[in-house]
PDB file of C-alpha atoms in Angstrom:
ATOM      1  CA  MET A   1      17.292   0.951 -11.872  1.00 88.00           C
ATOM      2  CA  ASP A   2      19.268   4.156 -11.277  1.00 92.00           C
ATOM      3  CA  VAL A   3      17.940   7.554 -10.200  1.00 94.00           C
ATOM      4  CA  THR A   4      17.924   9.004 -13.713  1.00 94.00           C
ATOM      5  CA  ALA A   5      15.844   6.137 -15.088  1.00 95.00           C
ATOM      6  CA  ALA A   6      13.469   6.289 -12.111  1.00 95.00           C
ATOM      7  CA  SER A   7      13.045  10.039 -12.582  1.00 95.00           C
ATOM      8  CA  ASP A   8      12.214   9.518 -16.258  1.00 95.00           C
ATOM      9  CA  GLU A   9       9.624   6.877 -15.356  1.00 96.00           C
ATOM     10  CA  CYS A  10       8.033   9.226 -12.818  1.00 96.00           C
ATOM     11  CA  ASP A  11       7.966  12.066 -15.320  1.00 95.00           C
ATOM     12  CA  ALA A  12       6.210   9.813 -17.832  1.00 95.00           C
ATOM     13  CA  VAL A  13       3.578   8.881 -15.229  1.00 95.00           C
ATOM     14  CA  LEU A  14       2.955  12.529 -14.301  1.00 95.00           C
ATOM     15  CA  SER A  15       2.701  13.567 -17.957  1.00 94.00           C
ATOM     16  CA  GLU A  16       0.178  10.819 -18.633  1.00 94.00           C
ATOM     17  CA  VAL A  17      -1.948  11.811 -15.630  1.00 93.00           C
ATOM     18  CA  GLU A  18      -1.850  15.451 -16.771  1.00 91.00           C
ATOM     19  CA  ARG A  19      -3.602  14.342 -19.980  1.00 88.00           C
ATOM     20  CA  ALA A  20      -6.689  13.654 -17.846  1.00 87.00           C
ATOM     21  CA  VAL A  21      -6.402  15.919 -14.806  1.00 87.00           C
ATOM     22  CA  VAL A  22      -6.181  19.693 -15.158  1.00 85.00           C
ATOM     23  CA  THR A  23      -4.278  20.762 -12.075  1.00 87.00           C
ATOM     24  CA  ASP A  24      -0.971  22.071 -10.806  1.00 87.00           C
ATOM     25  CA  ARG A  25       1.859  19.617 -11.436  1.00 90.00           C
ATOM     26  CA  GLU A  26       3.161  20.088  -7.897  1.00 92.00           C
ATOM     27  CA  PHE A  27      -0.098  18.624  -6.577  1.00 92.00           C
ATOM     28  CA  LEU A  28       0.369  15.515  -8.720  1.00 94.00           C
ATOM     29  CA  GLU A  29       3.972  15.299  -7.562  1.00 95.00           C
ATOM     30  CA  THR A  30       2.769  15.276  -3.945  1.00 95.00           C
ATOM     31  CA  VAL A  31       0.498  12.317  -4.678  1.00 95.00           C
ATOM     32  CA  LEU A  32       3.306  10.441  -6.449  1.00 96.00           C
ATOM     33  CA  VAL A  33       5.794  11.270  -3.681  1.00 96.00           C
ATOM     34  CA  GLY A  34       3.378   9.759  -1.167  1.00 95.00           C
ATOM     35  CA  PHE A  35       3.301   6.590  -3.248  1.00 95.00           C
ATOM     36  CA  LEU A  36       7.084   6.420  -3.695  1.00 95.00           C
ATOM     37  CA  ALA A  37       7.542   6.918   0.062  1.00 94.00           C
ATOM     38  CA  ASP A  38       5.383   3.844   0.733  1.00 93.00           C
ATOM     39  CA  GLY A  39       2.696   5.982   2.341  1.00 93.00           C
ATOM     40  CA  HIS A  40      -0.889   7.073   1.761  1.00 95.00           C
ATOM     41  CA  VAL A  41      -2.368  10.414   0.750  1.00 95.00           C
ATOM     42  CA  LEU A  42      -5.424  12.348   1.940  1.00 94.00           C
ATOM     43  CA  LEU A  43      -6.997  14.728  -0.574  1.00 92.00           C
ATOM     44  CA  GLU A  44      -9.240  17.382   0.932  1.00 87.00           C
ATOM     45  CA  ASP A  45     -11.227  19.688  -1.324  1.00 80.00           C
ATOM     46  CA  VAL A  46     -14.714  20.572  -2.486  1.00 75.00           C
ATOM     47  CA  PRO A  47     -16.573  18.198  -4.839  1.00 74.00           C
ATOM     48  CA  GLY A  48     -15.977  18.422  -8.553  1.00 74.00           C
ATOM     49  CA  THR A  49     -12.302  19.401  -8.504  1.00 74.00           C
ATOM     50  CA  GLY A  50     -10.988  16.072  -9.800  1.00 80.00           C
ATOM     51  CA  LYS A  51      -9.995  14.077  -6.709  1.00 85.00           C
ATOM     52  CA  THR A  52     -11.558  10.817  -7.897  1.00 86.00           C
ATOM     53  CA  LEU A  53     -10.232  11.294 -11.421  1.00 88.00           C
ATOM     54  CA  THR A  54      -6.750  11.881 -10.007  1.00 90.00           C
ATOM     55  CA  ALA A  55      -6.791   8.628  -8.033  1.00 90.00           C
ATOM     56  CA  ARG A  56      -8.062   6.559 -10.952  1.00 91.00           C
ATOM     57  CA  SER A  57      -5.615   8.158 -13.403  1.00 93.00           C
ATOM     58  CA  VAL A  58      -2.610   7.620 -11.131  1.00 94.00           C
ATOM     59  CA  ALA A  59      -3.499   3.944 -10.674  1.00 94.00           C
ATOM     60  CA  THR A  60      -3.941   3.442 -14.422  1.00 94.00           C
ATOM     61  CA  ALA A  61      -0.707   5.238 -15.326  1.00 95.00           C
ATOM     62  CA  LEU A  62       1.186   3.109 -12.803  1.00 95.00           C
ATOM     63  CA  GLY A  63      -0.340  -0.034 -14.308  1.00 94.00           C
ATOM     64  CA  LEU A  64      -1.825  -1.130 -10.983  1.00 94.00           C
ATOM     65  CA  GLU A  65      -5.170  -2.626  -9.945  1.00 94.00           C
ATOM     66  CA  PHE A  66      -7.603   0.066  -8.826  1.00 94.00           C
ATOM     67  CA  SER A  67     -10.559  -0.180  -6.441  1.00 94.00           C
ATOM     68  CA  ARG A  68     -12.977   2.436  -5.135  1.00 93.00           C
ATOM     69  CA  ILE A  69     -15.080   2.528  -1.974  1.00 92.00           C
ATOM     70  CA  GLN A  70     -17.799   5.142  -1.583  1.00 91.00           C
ATOM     71  CA  PHE A  71     -17.893   5.696   2.168  1.00 90.00           C
ATOM     72  CA  THR A  72     -21.375   6.190   3.631  1.00 88.00           C
ATOM     73  CA  PRO A  73     -22.773   6.320   7.196  1.00 88.00           C
ATOM     74  CA  ASP A  74     -24.117   2.756   6.901  1.00 89.00           C
ATOM     75  CA  LEU A  75     -20.892   1.228   5.540  1.00 90.00           C
ATOM     76  CA  LEU A  76     -19.663  -1.724   7.632  1.00 89.00           C
ATOM     77  CA  PRO A  77     -16.086  -2.994   8.110  1.00 89.00           C
ATOM     78  CA  ALA A  78     -17.009  -6.161   6.202  1.00 89.00           C
ATOM     79  CA  ASP A  79     -17.978  -3.997   3.216  1.00 91.00           C
ATOM     80  CA  VAL A  80     -14.363  -2.812   3.141  1.00 91.00           C
ATOM     81  CA  LEU A  81     -12.438  -5.919   4.149  1.00 91.00           C
ATOM     82  CA  GLY A  82     -14.624  -8.705   2.816  1.00 89.00           C
ATOM     83  CA  THR A  83     -16.386 -11.599   4.513  1.00 85.00           C
ATOM     84  CA  HIS A  84     -16.806 -15.366   4.499  1.00 81.00           C
ATOM     85  CA  VAL A  85     -19.773 -16.597   2.466  1.00 85.00           C
ATOM     86  CA  PHE A  86     -21.269 -20.081   2.629  1.00 80.00           C
ATOM     87  CA  ASN A  87     -20.943 -21.994  -0.634  1.00 80.00           C
ATOM     88  CA  GLU A  88     -23.990 -24.203  -1.172  1.00 81.00           C
ATOM     89  CA  LYS A  89     -22.133 -26.512  -3.570  1.00 81.00           C
ATOM     90  CA  SER A  90     -19.016 -27.192  -1.513  1.00 81.00           C
ATOM     91  CA  ARG A  91     -20.866 -26.812   1.794  1.00 78.00           C
ATOM     92  CA  GLU A  92     -17.989 -24.694   3.058  1.00 82.00           C
ATOM     93  CA  PHE A  93     -17.417 -21.053   3.872  1.00 81.00           C
ATOM     94  CA  GLU A  94     -15.369 -19.204   1.261  1.00 84.00           C
ATOM     95  CA  PHE A  95     -13.739 -15.842   1.686  1.00 84.00           C
ATOM     96  CA  GLN A  96     -14.998 -13.105  -0.623  1.00 88.00           C
ATOM     97  CA  PRO A  97     -12.353 -10.349  -0.602  1.00 89.00           C
ATOM     98  CA  GLY A  98     -13.524  -6.784  -0.241  1.00 90.00           C
ATOM     99  CA  PRO A  99     -12.413  -3.815  -2.335  1.00 93.00           C
ATOM    100  CA  ILE A 100      -9.441  -3.237  -0.017  1.00 93.00           C
ATOM    101  CA  PHE A 101      -7.617  -6.056  -1.830  1.00 94.00           C
ATOM    102  CA  ALA A 102      -6.249  -3.860  -4.618  1.00 93.00           C
ATOM    103  CA  ASN A 103      -3.015  -1.997  -5.294  1.00 94.00           C
ATOM    104  CA  VAL A 104      -4.542   1.468  -5.297  1.00 94.00           C
ATOM    105  CA  LEU A 105      -7.617   2.024  -3.125  1.00 94.00           C
ATOM    106  CA  LEU A 106      -9.713   5.170  -3.399  1.00 94.00           C
ATOM    107  CA  ALA A 107     -11.489   5.766  -0.083  1.00 91.00           C
ATOM    108  CA  ASP A 108     -13.978   8.330  -1.357  1.00 90.00           C
ATOM    109  CA  GLU A 109     -15.410  10.710   1.264  1.00 89.00           C
ATOM    110  CA  ILE A 110     -13.769   8.706   4.018  1.00 88.00           C
ATOM    111  CA  ASN A 111     -15.150  11.010   6.719  1.00 86.00           C
ATOM    112  CA  ARG A 112     -18.725   9.909   5.934  1.00 87.00           C
ATOM    113  CA  ALA A 113     -18.153   6.455   7.432  1.00 85.00           C
ATOM    114  CA  PRO A 114     -18.488   5.812  11.189  1.00 85.00           C
ATOM    115  CA  PRO A 115     -15.290   5.423  13.241  1.00 83.00           C
ATOM    116  CA  LYS A 116     -15.590   1.613  13.369  1.00 84.00           C
ATOM    117  CA  THR A 117     -15.427   1.406   9.590  1.00 85.00           C
ATOM    118  CA  GLN A 118     -12.684   4.009   9.347  1.00 83.00           C
ATOM    119  CA  ALA A 119     -10.685   1.925  11.821  1.00 81.00           C
ATOM    120  CA  ALA A 120     -10.879  -1.047   9.443  1.00 82.00           C
ATOM    121  CA  LEU A 121      -8.337   0.788   7.320  1.00 86.00           C
ATOM    122  CA  LEU A 122      -5.830   1.421  10.107  1.00 85.00           C
ATOM    123  CA  GLU A 123      -4.211  -2.008  10.097  1.00 85.00           C
ATOM    124  CA  ALA A 124      -4.175  -2.086   6.298  1.00 88.00           C
ATOM    125  CA  MET A 125      -2.536   1.335   5.999  1.00 89.00           C
ATOM    126  CA  GLU A 126       0.130   0.661   8.617  1.00 86.00           C
ATOM    127  CA  GLU A 127       0.856  -3.056   8.239  1.00 88.00           C
ATOM    128  CA  GLY A 128      -0.237  -3.881   4.687  1.00 89.00           C
ATOM    129  CA  GLN A 129      -2.527  -6.593   6.007  1.00 90.00           C
ATOM    130  CA  ALA A 130      -6.116  -7.115   7.096  1.00 89.00           C
ATOM    131  CA  THR A 131      -7.558  -9.299   9.841  1.00 85.00           C
ATOM    132  CA  ILE A 132     -10.923 -10.864   9.023  1.00 84.00           C
ATOM    133  CA  ASP A 133     -12.629 -13.232  11.466  1.00 80.00           C
ATOM    134  CA  GLY A 134      -9.336 -13.716  13.300  1.00 81.00           C
ATOM    135  CA  GLU A 135      -7.398 -14.578  10.147  1.00 84.00           C
ATOM    136  CA  THR A 136      -4.646 -12.213   8.978  1.00 87.00           C
ATOM    137  CA  MET A 137      -4.319 -11.775   5.227  1.00 89.00           C
ATOM    138  CA  GLU A 138      -1.622  -9.948   3.304  1.00 92.00           C
ATOM    139  CA  LEU A 139      -2.723  -7.173   0.995  1.00 93.00           C
ATOM    140  CA  PRO A 140      -1.364  -6.816  -2.550  1.00 92.00           C
ATOM    141  CA  GLU A 141       2.044  -5.204  -2.901  1.00 91.00           C
ATOM    142  CA  PRO A 142       2.225  -2.309  -3.441  1.00 93.00           C
ATOM    143  CA  PHE A 143      -0.765  -1.034  -1.462  1.00 94.00           C
ATOM    144  CA  PHE A 144      -1.609   2.647  -1.689  1.00 95.00           C
ATOM    145  CA  VAL A 145      -4.637   4.447  -0.217  1.00 94.00           C
ATOM    146  CA  ILE A 146      -5.858   7.733  -1.658  1.00 94.00           C
ATOM    147  CA  ALA A 147      -8.600   9.039   0.627  1.00 92.00           C
ATOM    148  CA  THR A 148     -10.787  12.068  -0.053  1.00 90.00           C
ATOM    149  CA  GLN A 149     -12.931  14.248   2.135  1.00 87.00           C
ATOM    150  CA  ASN A 150     -15.041  17.355   1.680  1.00 80.00           C
ATOM    151  CA  PRO A 151     -13.975  20.123   4.106  1.00 74.00           C
ATOM    152  CA  VAL A 152     -17.129  22.204   3.557  1.00 69.00           C
ATOM    153  CA  GLU A 153     -20.043  19.844   4.184  1.00 65.00           C
ATOM    154  CA  GLN A 154     -19.991  18.657   7.817  1.00 64.00           C
ATOM    155  CA  GLU A 155     -23.497  17.201   8.210  1.00 66.00           C
ATOM    156  CA  GLY A 156     -23.430  13.416   8.475  1.00 64.00           C
ATOM    157  CA  THR A 157     -19.637  13.206   8.717  1.00 75.00           C
ATOM    158  CA  PHE A 158     -17.266  11.724  11.303  1.00 79.00           C
ATOM    159  CA  PRO A 159     -13.942  13.549  11.713  1.00 79.00           C
ATOM    160  CA  LEU A 160     -10.935  11.289  11.253  1.00 81.00           C
ATOM    161  CA  PRO A 161      -9.205  10.501  14.565  1.00 79.00           C
ATOM    162  CA  GLU A 162      -5.664  11.796  15.049  1.00 82.00           C
ATOM    163  CA  ALA A 163      -4.272   8.250  14.936  1.00 80.00           C
ATOM    164  CA  GLN A 164      -5.661   7.777  11.448  1.00 81.00           C
ATOM    165  CA  MET A 165      -4.600  11.222  10.244  1.00 86.00           C
ATOM    166  CA  ASP A 166      -1.061  10.308  11.285  1.00 87.00           C
ATOM    167  CA  ARG A 167      -1.164   7.318   8.899  1.00 88.00           C
ATOM    168  CA  PHE A 168      -1.378   9.611   5.879  1.00 93.00           C
ATOM    169  CA  VAL A 169       2.062  10.568   4.697  1.00 95.00           C
ATOM    170  CA  ALA A 170       0.675  13.754   3.149  1.00 95.00           C
ATOM    171  CA  LYS A 171      -2.497  15.807   2.948  1.00 93.00           C
ATOM    172  CA  ALA A 172      -3.093  18.011  -0.074  1.00 92.00           C
ATOM    173  CA  GLY A 173      -5.825  19.944  -1.844  1.00 87.00           C
ATOM    174  CA  ILE A 174      -6.236  19.932  -5.593  1.00 83.00           C
ATOM    175  CA  GLY A 175      -7.804  23.405  -5.666  1.00 79.00           C
ATOM    176  CA  TYR A 176      -9.728  25.121  -8.435  1.00 82.00           C
ATOM    177  CA  PRO A 177      -7.985  25.381 -11.802  1.00 80.00           C
ATOM    178  CA  ASP A 178      -7.038  28.837 -13.011  1.00 82.00           C
ATOM    179  CA  GLU A 179      -9.024  30.407 -15.856  1.00 86.00           C
ATOM    180  CA  ALA A 180      -6.772  28.945 -18.536  1.00 86.00           C
ATOM    181  CA  GLY A 181      -7.001  25.525 -16.910  1.00 81.00           C
ATOM    182  CA  GLU A 182     -10.794  25.621 -16.720  1.00 83.00           C
ATOM    183  CA  LEU A 183     -10.944  26.653 -20.375  1.00 87.00           C
ATOM    184  CA  GLU A 184      -8.643  23.754 -21.260  1.00 82.00           C
ATOM    185  CA  LEU A 185     -10.979  21.454 -19.328  1.00 80.00           C
ATOM    186  CA  LEU A 186     -13.881  22.453 -21.592  1.00 83.00           C
ATOM    187  CA  ARG A 187     -11.786  22.103 -24.740  1.00 82.00           C
ATOM    188  CA  ARG A 188     -10.820  18.577 -23.766  1.00 78.00           C
ATOM    189  CA  ARG A 189     -14.451  17.694 -23.016  1.00 74.00           C
ATOM    190  CA  ALA A 190     -15.575  19.097 -26.378  1.00 78.00           C
ATOM    191  CA  GLY A 191     -13.119  16.861 -28.207  1.00 69.00           C
ATOM    192  CA  ARG A 192     -14.402  13.496 -26.968  1.00 67.00           C
ATOM    193  CA  PHE A 193     -17.684  11.649 -26.525  1.00 60.00           C
ATOM    194  CA  SER A 194     -17.149  10.346 -23.002  1.00 60.00           C
ATOM    195  CA  ARG A 195     -17.499  12.577 -19.950  1.00 63.00           C
ATOM    196  CA  SER A 196     -14.380  11.190 -18.255  1.00 69.00           C
ATOM    197  CA  PRO A 197     -10.963  11.310 -19.941  1.00 75.00           C
ATOM    198  CA  THR A 198      -8.811   8.205 -20.101  1.00 80.00           C
ATOM    199  CA  VAL A 199      -5.115   7.560 -19.604  1.00 87.00           C
ATOM    200  CA  GLU A 200      -2.849   4.725 -20.664  1.00 91.00           C
ATOM    201  CA  SER A 201      -0.629   2.529 -18.504  1.00 93.00           C
ATOM    202  CA  VAL A 202       2.959   3.749 -18.428  1.00 93.00           C
ATOM    203  CA  LEU A 203       4.430   1.266 -15.949  1.00 93.00           C
ATOM    204  CA  ASP A 204       3.594  -2.170 -14.598  1.00 91.00           C
ATOM    205  CA  ALA A 205       3.790  -3.680 -11.116  1.00 90.00           C
ATOM    206  CA  GLU A 206       7.384  -4.892 -11.550  1.00 92.00           C
ATOM    207  CA  ARG A 207       8.723  -1.553 -12.800  1.00 93.00           C
ATOM    208  CA  VAL A 208       6.768   0.300 -10.118  1.00 95.00           C
ATOM    209  CA  GLN A 209       8.510  -1.722  -7.427  1.00 94.00           C
ATOM    210  CA  ALA A 210      11.879  -0.989  -9.045  1.00 94.00           C
ATOM    211  CA  VAL A 211      11.159   2.753  -9.044  1.00 95.00           C
ATOM    212  CA  ARG A 212      10.101   2.724  -5.391  1.00 94.00           C
ATOM    213  CA  ALA A 213      13.271   0.880  -4.410  1.00 94.00           C
ATOM    214  CA  VAL A 214      15.468   3.657  -5.822  1.00 95.00           C
ATOM    215  CA  ALA A 215      14.469   6.068  -3.043  1.00 94.00           C
ATOM    216  CA  GLU A 216      16.087   3.766  -0.460  1.00 93.00           C
ATOM    217  CA  ASP A 217      19.516   4.550  -1.924  1.00 93.00           C
ATOM    218  CA  VAL A 218      19.125   8.346  -1.947  1.00 95.00           C
ATOM    219  CA  ARG A 219      21.799  10.007   0.205  1.00 94.00           C
ATOM    220  CA  VAL A 220      20.796  12.212   3.136  1.00 94.00           C
ATOM    221  CA  ASP A 221      23.700  14.009   4.787  1.00 94.00           C
ATOM    222  CA  ASP A 222      23.882  14.352   8.557  1.00 94.00           C
ATOM    223  CA  ASP A 223      23.148  18.096   8.342  1.00 94.00           C
ATOM    224  CA  LEU A 224      19.920  17.307   6.490  1.00 95.00           C
ATOM    225  CA  LEU A 225      18.967  14.647   9.028  1.00 95.00           C
ATOM    226  CA  GLN A 226      19.447  17.215  11.786  1.00 96.00           C
ATOM    227  CA  TYR A 227      17.373  19.738   9.809  1.00 97.00           C
ATOM    228  CA  VAL A 228      14.456  17.307   9.495  1.00 97.00           C
ATOM    229  CA  VAL A 229      14.582  16.533  13.207  1.00 97.00           C
ATOM    230  CA  SER A 230      14.832  20.218  14.160  1.00 96.00           C
ATOM    231  CA  VAL A 231      11.796  21.141  12.045  1.00 97.00           C
ATOM    232  CA  ALA A 232       9.705  18.361  13.573  1.00 96.00           C
ATOM    233  CA  ARG A 233      10.764  19.146  17.143  1.00 96.00           C
ATOM    234  CA  GLU A 234      10.136  22.869  16.689  1.00 96.00           C
ATOM    235  CA  THR A 235       6.434  22.142  15.998  1.00 95.00           C
ATOM    236  CA  ARG A 236       6.207  20.818  19.565  1.00 94.00           C
ATOM    237  CA  GLU A 237       7.490  24.117  20.949  1.00 93.00           C
ATOM    238  CA  ASP A 238       5.078  26.424  19.139  1.00 92.00           C
ATOM    239  CA  ARG A 239       2.655  28.077  21.574  1.00 93.00           C
ATOM    240  CA  ARG A 240      -0.250  27.473  19.173  1.00 94.00           C
ATOM    241  CA  VAL A 241       0.316  23.722  19.123  1.00 93.00           C
ATOM    242  CA  GLU A 242      -0.926  21.339  21.817  1.00 94.00           C
ATOM    243  CA  VAL A 243       0.447  18.158  20.199  1.00 92.00           C
ATOM    244  CA  GLY A 244       3.295  18.496  17.734  1.00 92.00           C
ATOM    245  CA  VAL A 245       4.639  16.179  15.069  1.00 94.00           C
ATOM    246  CA  SER A 246       5.199  12.609  16.258  1.00 92.00           C
ATOM    247  CA  PRO A 247       8.379  10.622  15.541  1.00 93.00           C
ATOM    248  CA  ARG A 248       6.380   8.888  12.811  1.00 93.00           C
ATOM    249  CA  GLY A 249       5.856  12.281  11.198  1.00 94.00           C
ATOM    250  CA  THR A 250       9.593  12.992  11.400  1.00 96.00           C
ATOM    251  CA  GLN A 251      10.286   9.732   9.599  1.00 96.00           C
ATOM    252  CA  ARG A 252       7.670  10.468   6.951  1.00 96.00           C
ATOM    253  CA  LEU A 253       9.252  13.851   6.204  1.00 96.00           C
ATOM    254  CA  PHE A 254      12.584  12.091   5.744  1.00 97.00           C
ATOM    255  CA  GLU A 255      11.068   9.445   3.456  1.00 96.00           C
ATOM    256  CA  THR A 256       9.166  11.918   1.292  1.00 97.00           C
ATOM    257  CA  ALA A 257      12.259  14.110   0.924  1.00 97.00           C
ATOM    258  CA  ARG A 258      14.111  11.128  -0.524  1.00 97.00           C
ATOM    259  CA  ALA A 259      11.192  10.405  -2.862  1.00 97.00           C
ATOM    260  CA  ARG A 260      11.170  14.016  -4.115  1.00 96.00           C
ATOM    261  CA  ALA A 261      14.891  13.753  -4.812  1.00 97.00           C
ATOM    262  CA  VAL A 262      14.111  10.794  -7.091  1.00 97.00           C
ATOM    263  CA  LEU A 263      11.514  12.859  -8.949  1.00 95.00           C
ATOM    264  CA  ARG A 264      14.179  15.530  -9.454  1.00 95.00           C
ATOM    265  CA  GLY A 265      16.719  12.990 -10.693  1.00 95.00           C
ATOM    266  CA  ARG A 266      19.066  13.473  -7.741  1.00 95.00           C
ATOM    267  CA  GLU A 267      20.917  10.895  -5.670  1.00 95.00           C
ATOM    268  CA  TYR A 268      20.852  13.177  -2.644  1.00 95.00           C
ATOM    269  CA  VAL A 269      18.384  15.300  -0.675  1.00 95.00           C
ATOM    270  CA  VAL A 270      18.646  19.097  -0.495  1.00 95.00           C
ATOM    271  CA  PRO A 271      16.925  21.479   1.978  1.00 96.00           C
ATOM    272  CA  GLU A 272      14.443  22.537  -0.707  1.00 95.00           C
ATOM    273  CA  ASP A 273      13.004  19.001  -0.691  1.00 96.00           C
ATOM    274  CA  VAL A 274      12.219  19.307   3.002  1.00 96.00           C
ATOM    275  CA  LYS A 275      10.838  22.860   2.766  1.00 96.00           C
ATOM    276  CA  ARG A 276       8.532  22.075  -0.159  1.00 95.00           C
ATOM    277  CA  LEU A 277       7.098  18.958   1.441  1.00 96.00           C
ATOM    278  CA  ALA A 278       6.861  19.990   5.103  1.00 96.00           C
ATOM    279  CA  PRO A 279       3.454  21.788   4.887  1.00 96.00           C
ATOM    280  CA  ASN A 280       1.757  18.790   3.233  1.00 96.00           C
ATOM    281  CA  VAL A 281       3.532  16.186   5.377  1.00 96.00           C
ATOM    282  CA  LEU A 282       3.423  17.842   8.805  1.00 96.00           C
ATOM    283  CA  ALA A 283       0.459  20.250   9.027  1.00 95.00           C
ATOM    284  CA  HIS A 284      -2.300  17.627   9.298  1.00 94.00           C
ATOM    285  CA  ARG A 285      -0.440  15.954  12.176  1.00 93.00           C
ATOM    286  CA  LEU A 286      -0.642  19.002  14.439  1.00 93.00           C
ATOM    287  CA  VAL A 287      -3.240  19.361  17.192  1.00 92.00           C
ATOM    288  CA  LEU A 288      -3.813  23.030  17.942  1.00 92.00           C
ATOM    289  CA  THR A 289      -4.518  24.512  21.357  1.00 93.00           C
ATOM    290  CA  PRO A 290      -8.173  25.441  22.039  1.00 93.00           C
ATOM    291  CA  ASP A 291      -7.323  29.146  21.699  1.00 94.00           C
ATOM    292  CA  ALA A 292      -5.617  28.623  18.348  1.00 92.00           C
ATOM    293  CA  ALA A 293      -8.539  26.508  17.123  1.00 90.00           C
ATOM    294  CA  VAL A 294     -11.028  29.229  18.099  1.00 92.00           C
ATOM    295  CA  GLU A 295      -8.937  31.761  16.199  1.00 91.00           C
ATOM    296  CA  ASN A 296      -9.031  29.469  13.121  1.00 89.00           C
ATOM    297  CA  THR A 297      -5.255  29.259  13.021  1.00 91.00           C
ATOM    298  CA  ASP A 298      -4.012  27.693   9.786  1.00 92.00           C
ATOM    299  CA  LYS A 299      -1.858  24.648  10.518  1.00 94.00           C
ATOM    300  CA  ARG A 300       0.102  25.175   7.322  1.00 94.00           C
ATOM    301  CA  GLU A 301       0.911  28.687   8.497  1.00 95.00           C
ATOM    302  CA  VAL A 302       2.282  27.211  11.722  1.00 95.00           C
ATOM    303  CA  VAL A 303       4.550  24.902   9.717  1.00 96.00           C
ATOM    304  CA  GLY A 304       5.620  27.854   7.570  1.00 95.00           C
ATOM    305  CA  ASP A 305       6.612  29.814  10.676  1.00 95.00           C
ATOM    306  CA  VAL A 306       8.551  26.804  11.950  1.00 96.00           C
ATOM    307  CA  LEU A 307      10.447  26.553   8.671  1.00 96.00           C
ATOM    308  CA  ASP A 308      11.308  30.245   8.913  1.00 95.00           C
ATOM    309  CA  SER A 309      12.663  29.816  12.441  1.00 94.00           C
ATOM    310  CA  VAL A 310      14.887  26.770  11.849  1.00 95.00           C
ATOM    311  CA  PRO A 311      18.320  27.504  10.294  1.00 94.00           C
ATOM    312  CA  VAL A 312      18.704  25.922   6.856  1.00 93.00           C
ATOM    313  CA  PRO A 313      21.908  23.890   6.470  1.00 90.00           C
ATOM    314  CA  THR A 314      24.322  24.474   3.619  1.00 81.00           C
ATOM    315  CA  VAL A 315      24.644  21.239   1.683  1.00 68.00           C
ATOM    316  CA  GLU A 316      27.189  20.447  -0.996  1.00 61.00           C
ATOM    317  CA  THR A 317      25.360  19.579  -4.210  1.00 53.00           C
ATOM    318  CA  GLN A 318      26.498  18.031  -7.443  1.00 49.00           C
ATOM    319  CA  SER A 319      23.861  19.698  -9.578  1.00 47.00           C
ATOM    320  CA  PRO A 320      22.026  23.041  -9.498  1.00 43.00           C
ATOM    321  CA  SER A 321      18.699  21.250  -9.996  1.00 47.00           C
ATOM    322  CA  THR A 322      16.242  21.306  -7.058  1.00 51.00           C
TER     323      THR A 322
END
């Protein structure tokens, strides 16, 4: 599959999801970029904005198996991974897979589960495998986690550790729709009997894998590689930041930039790809100094200042499209 065909497939997926989810297209692009970059996405916003609907719609449009876990304070790792159950007929223990064995996993309100249960996802998100009772099992391919959390309600929640935050390729908020969007939401609801809208499958597992493979062939010039590195390293120099972007974060910015180029139908990355993605890819990886935290410094603002301070390279392009 070439870049043009992959871009058309992605556009079809986004258009299908937009039939169900009333939101800014750039938000949906961020979710799809995270998937194309072989990463995972954290959605943080207040309840009722469409996070769960987004995850389910994306999985359906991609033609992939979907599973949902409602994280609660009493959720155990076995509830996520699965467990061995004794079969009375065969007199043997049989493995009953948990909901993690799906292509697209919605970890709903992930910050409501205790750290031990949150940690059950770490190996899966990084290695694409799960270890249960000492046995390592491969997860379905592709494997994509969309996690959600409510930033407002803090009672009964467990903040995600930095190590787990670093596993998410991007963090984004869906936000409230504008007035026209909220009106469109009511019009759509008035025209059907079910409360939740539905979408159709656009791709299947085989075509999804072909689309994801295209990003590996996207060209990134040396000047762009240096730009990505400079942006990441500059976060470590900011006086408001105690721990800057890790090398893993640098790599994720590179990978998502290539994925965005595919969405735009380009065989090469341009600086705009990096600038558009950097706030969502880098901000959640920063650990602020105590003084900056007390002052409620916005991490995305820090990334914005870094982007302003790093010289943007001039890259030869073959098309005016960005």
